mmCIF file of C-alpha atoms in Angstrom:
data_model
loop_
_atom_site.group_PDB
_atom_site.id
_atom_site.type_symbol
_atom_site.label_atom_id
_atom_site.label_comp_id
_atom_site.label_asym_id
_atom_site.label_seq_id
_atom_site.Cartn_x
_atom_site.Cartn_y
_atom_site.Cartn_z
ATOM 1 C CA MET A 1 -9.723 -5.232 -35.061
ATOM 2 C CA ILE A 2 -12.627 -5.736 -37.502
ATOM 3 C CA ILE A 3 -13.396 -9.072 -35.863
ATOM 4 C CA GLU A 4 -13.264 -7.519 -32.407
ATOM 5 C CA ARG A 5 -15.526 -4.618 -33.419
ATOM 6 C CA ASN A 6 -18.145 -6.884 -34.995
ATOM 7 C CA THR A 7 -18.190 -9.556 -32.302
ATOM 8 C CA ASP A 8 -18.343 -7.511 -29.115
ATOM 9 C CA GLY A 9 -14.611 -7.925 -28.534
ATOM 10 C CA VAL A 10 -14.110 -11.642 -29.229
ATOM 11 C CA ASN A 11 -10.423 -12.432 -28.940
ATOM 12 C CA PHE A 12 -9.233 -14.120 -32.131
ATOM 13 C CA TYR A 13 -6.552 -16.020 -30.185
ATOM 14 C CA ASN A 14 -9.274 -17.689 -28.076
ATOM 15 C CA ILE A 15 -12.867 -17.259 -29.198
ATOM 16 C CA LEU A 16 -14.278 -17.916 -25.721
ATOM 17 C CA THR A 17 -12.575 -14.836 -24.327
ATOM 18 C CA LYS A 18 -12.875 -11.148 -25.025
ATOM 19 C CA SER A 19 -10.082 -8.761 -25.803
ATOM 20 C CA THR A 20 -9.566 -6.220 -23.087
ATOM 21 C CA PRO A 21 -10.780 -2.817 -24.248
ATOM 22 C CA THR A 22 -7.979 -0.373 -24.861
ATOM 23 C CA SER A 23 -7.927 2.862 -22.965
ATOM 24 C CA THR A 24 -7.836 6.197 -24.776
ATOM 25 C CA VAL A 25 -4.133 6.566 -23.911
ATOM 26 C CA GLU A 26 -3.298 3.074 -25.218
ATOM 27 C CA SER A 27 -5.403 3.696 -28.293
ATOM 28 C CA SER A 28 -3.540 6.902 -29.111
ATOM 29 C CA LEU A 29 -0.190 5.129 -28.574
ATOM 30 C CA GLU A 30 -1.300 2.248 -30.800
ATOM 31 C CA PHE A 31 -2.062 4.704 -33.591
ATOM 32 C CA THR A 32 1.622 5.621 -33.765
ATOM 33 C CA GLN A 33 2.790 1.996 -33.785
ATOM 34 C CA SER A 34 2.952 -0.486 -36.630
ATOM 35 C CA HIS A 35 0.133 -2.973 -37.065
ATOM 36 C CA LEU A 36 2.320 -5.829 -35.796
ATOM 37 C CA VAL A 37 3.444 -3.946 -32.690
ATOM 38 C CA ARG A 38 -0.227 -3.285 -31.876
ATOM 39 C CA LEU A 39 -1.063 -6.977 -32.319
ATOM 40 C CA CYS A 40 1.812 -8.048 -30.131
ATOM 41 C CA GLN A 41 0.996 -5.518 -27.409
ATOM 42 C CA ARG A 42 -2.700 -6.418 -27.380
ATOM 43 C CA HIS A 43 -2.497 -10.167 -27.453
ATOM 44 C CA VAL A 44 0.874 -11.190 -26.055
ATOM 45 C CA ARG A 45 1.625 -8.624 -23.338
ATOM 46 C CA HIS A 46 -0.607 -10.341 -20.767
ATOM 47 C CA LEU A 47 1.359 -13.593 -21.169
ATOM 48 C CA GLN A 48 4.552 -11.953 -19.899
ATOM 49 C CA GLN A 49 3.676 -12.293 -16.251
ATOM 50 C CA ASP A 50 6.189 -11.719 -13.462
ATOM 51 C CA ALA A 51 5.701 -15.217 -11.989
ATOM 52 C CA LEU A 52 6.698 -16.873 -15.265
ATOM 53 C CA SER A 53 9.708 -14.589 -15.733
ATOM 54 C CA GLN A 54 10.820 -15.300 -12.159
ATOM 55 C CA LEU A 55 10.483 -19.046 -12.732
ATOM 56 C CA MET A 56 12.373 -19.039 -16.043
ATOM 57 C CA ASN A 57 15.097 -16.621 -14.918
ATOM 58 C CA GLY A 58 15.427 -18.280 -11.483
ATOM 59 C CA PRO A 59 15.051 -22.024 -10.845
ATOM 60 C CA ILE A 60 14.954 -23.020 -14.535
ATOM 61 C CA ARG A 61 18.124 -21.017 -15.318
ATOM 62 C CA LYS A 62 19.894 -22.698 -12.376
ATOM 63 C CA LYS A 63 18.714 -26.157 -13.414
ATOM 64 C CA LEU A 64 19.722 -25.790 -17.080
ATOM 65 C CA LYS A 65 23.155 -24.302 -16.254
ATOM 66 C CA ILE A 66 23.617 -23.106 -19.855
ATOM 67 C CA ILE A 67 21.973 -19.675 -19.995
ATOM 68 C CA PRO A 68 24.536 -16.845 -19.883
ATOM 69 C CA GLU A 69 24.107 -14.504 -16.923
ATOM 70 C CA ASP A 70 23.739 -11.452 -19.202
ATOM 71 C CA GLN A 71 20.685 -13.029 -20.887
ATOM 72 C CA SER A 72 17.179 -13.077 -19.472
ATOM 73 C CA TRP A 73 14.146 -15.006 -20.565
ATOM 74 C CA GLY A 74 11.094 -13.174 -21.903
ATOM 75 C CA GLY A 75 7.763 -14.494 -23.192
ATOM 76 C CA GLN A 76 7.854 -12.889 -26.613
ATOM 77 C CA ALA A 77 9.718 -9.743 -27.495
ATOM 78 C CA THR A 78 7.980 -7.149 -29.617
ATOM 79 C CA ASN A 79 11.125 -6.581 -31.689
ATOM 80 C CA VAL A 80 11.275 -10.318 -32.539
ATOM 81 C CA PHE A 81 7.572 -10.262 -33.440
ATOM 82 C CA VAL A 82 8.091 -7.274 -35.751
ATOM 83 C CA ASN A 83 11.288 -8.631 -37.327
ATOM 84 C CA MET A 84 9.520 -11.840 -38.273
ATOM 85 C CA GLU A 85 6.876 -9.880 -40.204
ATOM 86 C CA GLU A 86 8.086 -11.212 -43.558
ATOM 87 C CA ASP A 87 7.505 -14.794 -42.374
ATOM 88 C CA PHE A 88 3.844 -14.267 -41.449
ATOM 89 C CA MET A 89 1.204 -15.821 -43.688
ATOM 90 C CA LYS A 90 3.671 -17.537 -46.015
ATOM 91 C CA PRO A 91 2.962 -21.085 -47.130
ATOM 92 C CA VAL A 92 5.532 -23.605 -45.904
ATOM 93 C CA ILE A 93 4.085 -26.738 -47.480
ATOM 94 C CA SER A 94 7.178 -27.343 -49.635
ATOM 95 C CA ILE A 95 9.450 -26.969 -46.595
ATOM 96 C CA VAL A 96 7.359 -29.444 -44.586
ATOM 97 C CA ASP A 97 7.470 -31.861 -47.541
ATOM 98 C CA LYS A 98 11.292 -31.626 -47.553
ATOM 99 C CA LEU A 99 11.438 -32.252 -43.801
ATOM 100 C CA LEU A 100 9.166 -35.282 -44.073
ATOM 101 C CA LYS A 101 11.114 -36.646 -47.040
ATOM 102 C CA ALA A 102 14.348 -36.269 -45.034
ATOM 103 C CA GLY A 103 12.808 -38.361 -42.247
ATOM 104 C CA ILE A 104 12.600 -35.496 -39.768
ATOM 105 C CA ASN A 105 9.731 -35.707 -37.300
ATOM 106 C CA VAL A 106 7.139 -32.990 -37.929
ATOM 107 C CA THR A 107 4.519 -32.124 -35.320
ATOM 108 C CA VAL A 108 1.604 -29.815 -36.072
ATOM 109 C CA TYR A 109 -0.663 -28.705 -33.251
ATOM 110 C CA ASN A 110 -3.345 -26.147 -32.637
ATOM 111 C CA GLY A 111 -5.971 -25.161 -30.147
ATOM 112 C CA GLN A 112 -9.633 -25.795 -30.838
ATOM 113 C CA LEU A 113 -10.573 -22.207 -29.920
ATOM 114 C CA ASP A 114 -8.005 -20.445 -32.104
ATOM 115 C CA LEU A 115 -9.695 -18.349 -34.771
ATOM 116 C CA ILE A 116 -6.583 -17.428 -36.771
ATOM 117 C CA VAL A 117 -4.899 -20.848 -36.794
ATOM 118 C CA ASP A 118 -7.963 -23.055 -36.860
ATOM 119 C CA THR A 119 -8.100 -26.839 -37.178
ATOM 120 C CA MET A 120 -9.850 -26.805 -40.561
ATOM 121 C CA GLY A 121 -7.132 -24.522 -41.936
ATOM 122 C CA GLN A 122 -4.412 -26.799 -40.570
ATOM 123 C CA GLU A 123 -6.069 -29.823 -42.151
ATOM 124 C CA ALA A 124 -6.426 -27.957 -45.457
ATOM 125 C CA TRP A 125 -2.717 -27.192 -45.827
ATOM 126 C CA LEU A 126 -1.766 -30.689 -44.678
ATOM 127 C CA ARG A 127 -3.910 -32.125 -47.500
ATOM 128 C CA LYS A 128 -1.700 -30.207 -49.973
ATOM 129 C CA LEU A 129 1.457 -32.064 -48.946
ATOM 130 C CA LYS A 130 3.092 -34.214 -51.603
ATOM 131 C CA TRP A 131 4.433 -36.622 -48.980
ATOM 132 C CA PRO A 132 3.964 -40.201 -50.278
ATOM 133 C CA GLU A 133 2.584 -41.337 -46.887
ATOM 134 C CA LEU A 134 -0.147 -38.660 -46.847
ATOM 135 C CA PRO A 135 -2.967 -40.993 -48.017
ATOM 136 C CA LYS A 136 -2.260 -43.322 -45.068
ATOM 137 C CA PHE A 137 -2.075 -40.388 -42.658
ATOM 138 C CA SER A 138 -5.345 -38.963 -44.016
ATOM 139 C CA GLN A 139 -7.193 -42.266 -43.530
ATOM 140 C CA LEU A 140 -6.364 -42.377 -39.830
ATOM 141 C CA LYS A 141 -9.097 -41.740 -37.290
ATOM 142 C CA TRP A 142 -8.442 -39.190 -34.561
ATOM 143 C CA LYS A 143 -7.242 -40.846 -31.336
ATOM 144 C CA ALA A 144 -8.499 -39.304 -28.097
ATOM 145 C CA LEU A 145 -5.959 -38.180 -25.488
ATOM 146 C CA HIS A 146 -6.554 -37.504 -21.804
ATOM 147 C CA SER A 147 -4.318 -35.152 -19.832
ATOM 148 C CA ASP A 148 -5.469 -36.851 -16.616
ATOM 149 C CA PRO A 149 -5.396 -40.651 -16.871
ATOM 150 C CA LYS A 150 -8.057 -40.898 -14.129
ATOM 151 C CA SER A 151 -10.505 -38.730 -16.091
ATOM 152 C CA LEU A 152 -12.660 -39.780 -19.006
ATOM 153 C CA GLU A 153 -12.704 -36.216 -20.319
ATOM 154 C CA THR A 154 -10.997 -35.945 -23.697
ATOM 155 C CA SER A 155 -8.315 -33.243 -23.687
ATOM 156 C CA ALA A 156 -7.041 -33.589 -27.251
ATOM 157 C CA PHE A 157 -7.019 -35.678 -30.388
ATOM 158 C CA VAL A 158 -3.986 -36.905 -32.302
ATOM 159 C CA LYS A 159 -3.228 -38.435 -35.677
ATOM 160 C CA SER A 160 0.240 -39.837 -36.151
ATOM 161 C CA HIS A 161 1.854 -41.795 -38.960
ATOM 162 C CA LYS A 162 5.578 -42.383 -39.468
ATOM 163 C CA ASN A 163 7.204 -38.958 -38.935
ATOM 164 C CA LEU A 164 4.083 -36.733 -39.047
ATOM 165 C CA ALA A 165 1.860 -36.031 -36.038
ATOM 166 C CA PHE A 166 -1.069 -33.640 -35.696
ATOM 167 C CA TYR A 167 -2.449 -32.683 -32.266
ATOM 168 C CA TRP A 168 -5.801 -30.927 -31.892
ATOM 169 C CA ILE A 169 -5.932 -29.537 -28.351
ATOM 170 C CA LEU A 170 -9.402 -28.997 -26.898
ATOM 171 C CA LYS A 171 -10.365 -26.002 -24.718
ATOM 172 C CA ALA A 172 -7.275 -24.134 -25.934
ATOM 173 C CA GLY A 173 -6.736 -21.138 -28.144
ATOM 174 C CA HIS A 174 -3.573 -19.905 -29.882
ATOM 175 C CA MET A 175 -1.540 -20.067 -26.672
ATOM 176 C CA VAL A 176 -1.978 -23.798 -25.992
ATOM 177 C CA PRO A 177 0.494 -24.004 -23.055
ATOM 178 C CA SER A 178 -1.211 -21.052 -21.371
ATOM 179 C CA ASP A 179 -4.744 -22.421 -21.902
ATOM 180 C CA GLN A 180 -4.104 -26.147 -21.402
ATOM 181 C CA GLY A 181 -0.769 -26.555 -19.636
ATOM 182 C CA ASP A 182 -1.289 -30.191 -18.603
ATOM 183 C CA MET A 183 -2.182 -31.261 -22.134
ATOM 184 C CA ALA A 184 0.668 -29.222 -23.630
ATOM 185 C CA LEU A 185 3.095 -30.991 -21.281
ATOM 186 C CA LYS A 186 1.656 -34.401 -22.180
ATOM 187 C CA MET A 187 1.939 -33.559 -25.889
ATOM 188 C CA MET A 188 5.589 -32.526 -25.442
ATOM 189 C CA ARG A 189 6.296 -35.781 -23.612
ATOM 190 C CA LEU A 190 4.705 -37.738 -26.462
ATOM 191 C CA VAL A 191 6.583 -35.741 -29.105
ATOM 192 C CA THR A 192 9.902 -36.264 -27.322
ATOM 193 C CA GLN A 193 9.038 -39.938 -26.667
ATOM 194 C CA GLN A 194 9.143 -39.560 -22.894
ATOM 195 C CA GLU A 195 5.688 -41.078 -22.453
#
């Protein structure tokens, strides 16, 4: 909220957008809620659109044929957000090191316009890994990616060595699939080796 107040409402999930001002009623309701509930309501609520819910609970459910009928898809539940509070802002460098050592593929990605999970911060924690292949990974140059093969416009950059990949998605904030759906899909195809 300090950032929003001092930057004319800049949204810290995407610095090129503004947070929608809260009404007096919403503001009074937010006062009674925990800090995390307020964050979730302010920044995630708009992503839970009816069209997406209809798609996920309709054609996607039918296609997958594994989702129980008594379950429905939702973008992000406030109770999940709140119950994960203890996991926020904890370093996971040692866990990532264990995954890399075990040979498990690790993919890190972030949007260029994300203020809270910024590229420089991602690079900083990656530099703290004890993974023996880190010096080789660090020496790599960023490789440009294009979401549209016919376009010369760069959509992202990637560094990849052995079982570690880092994607830097341009023109995207914290919600990469929402901001850059085509590039997010291309990244997922690359990660799952379908492209």
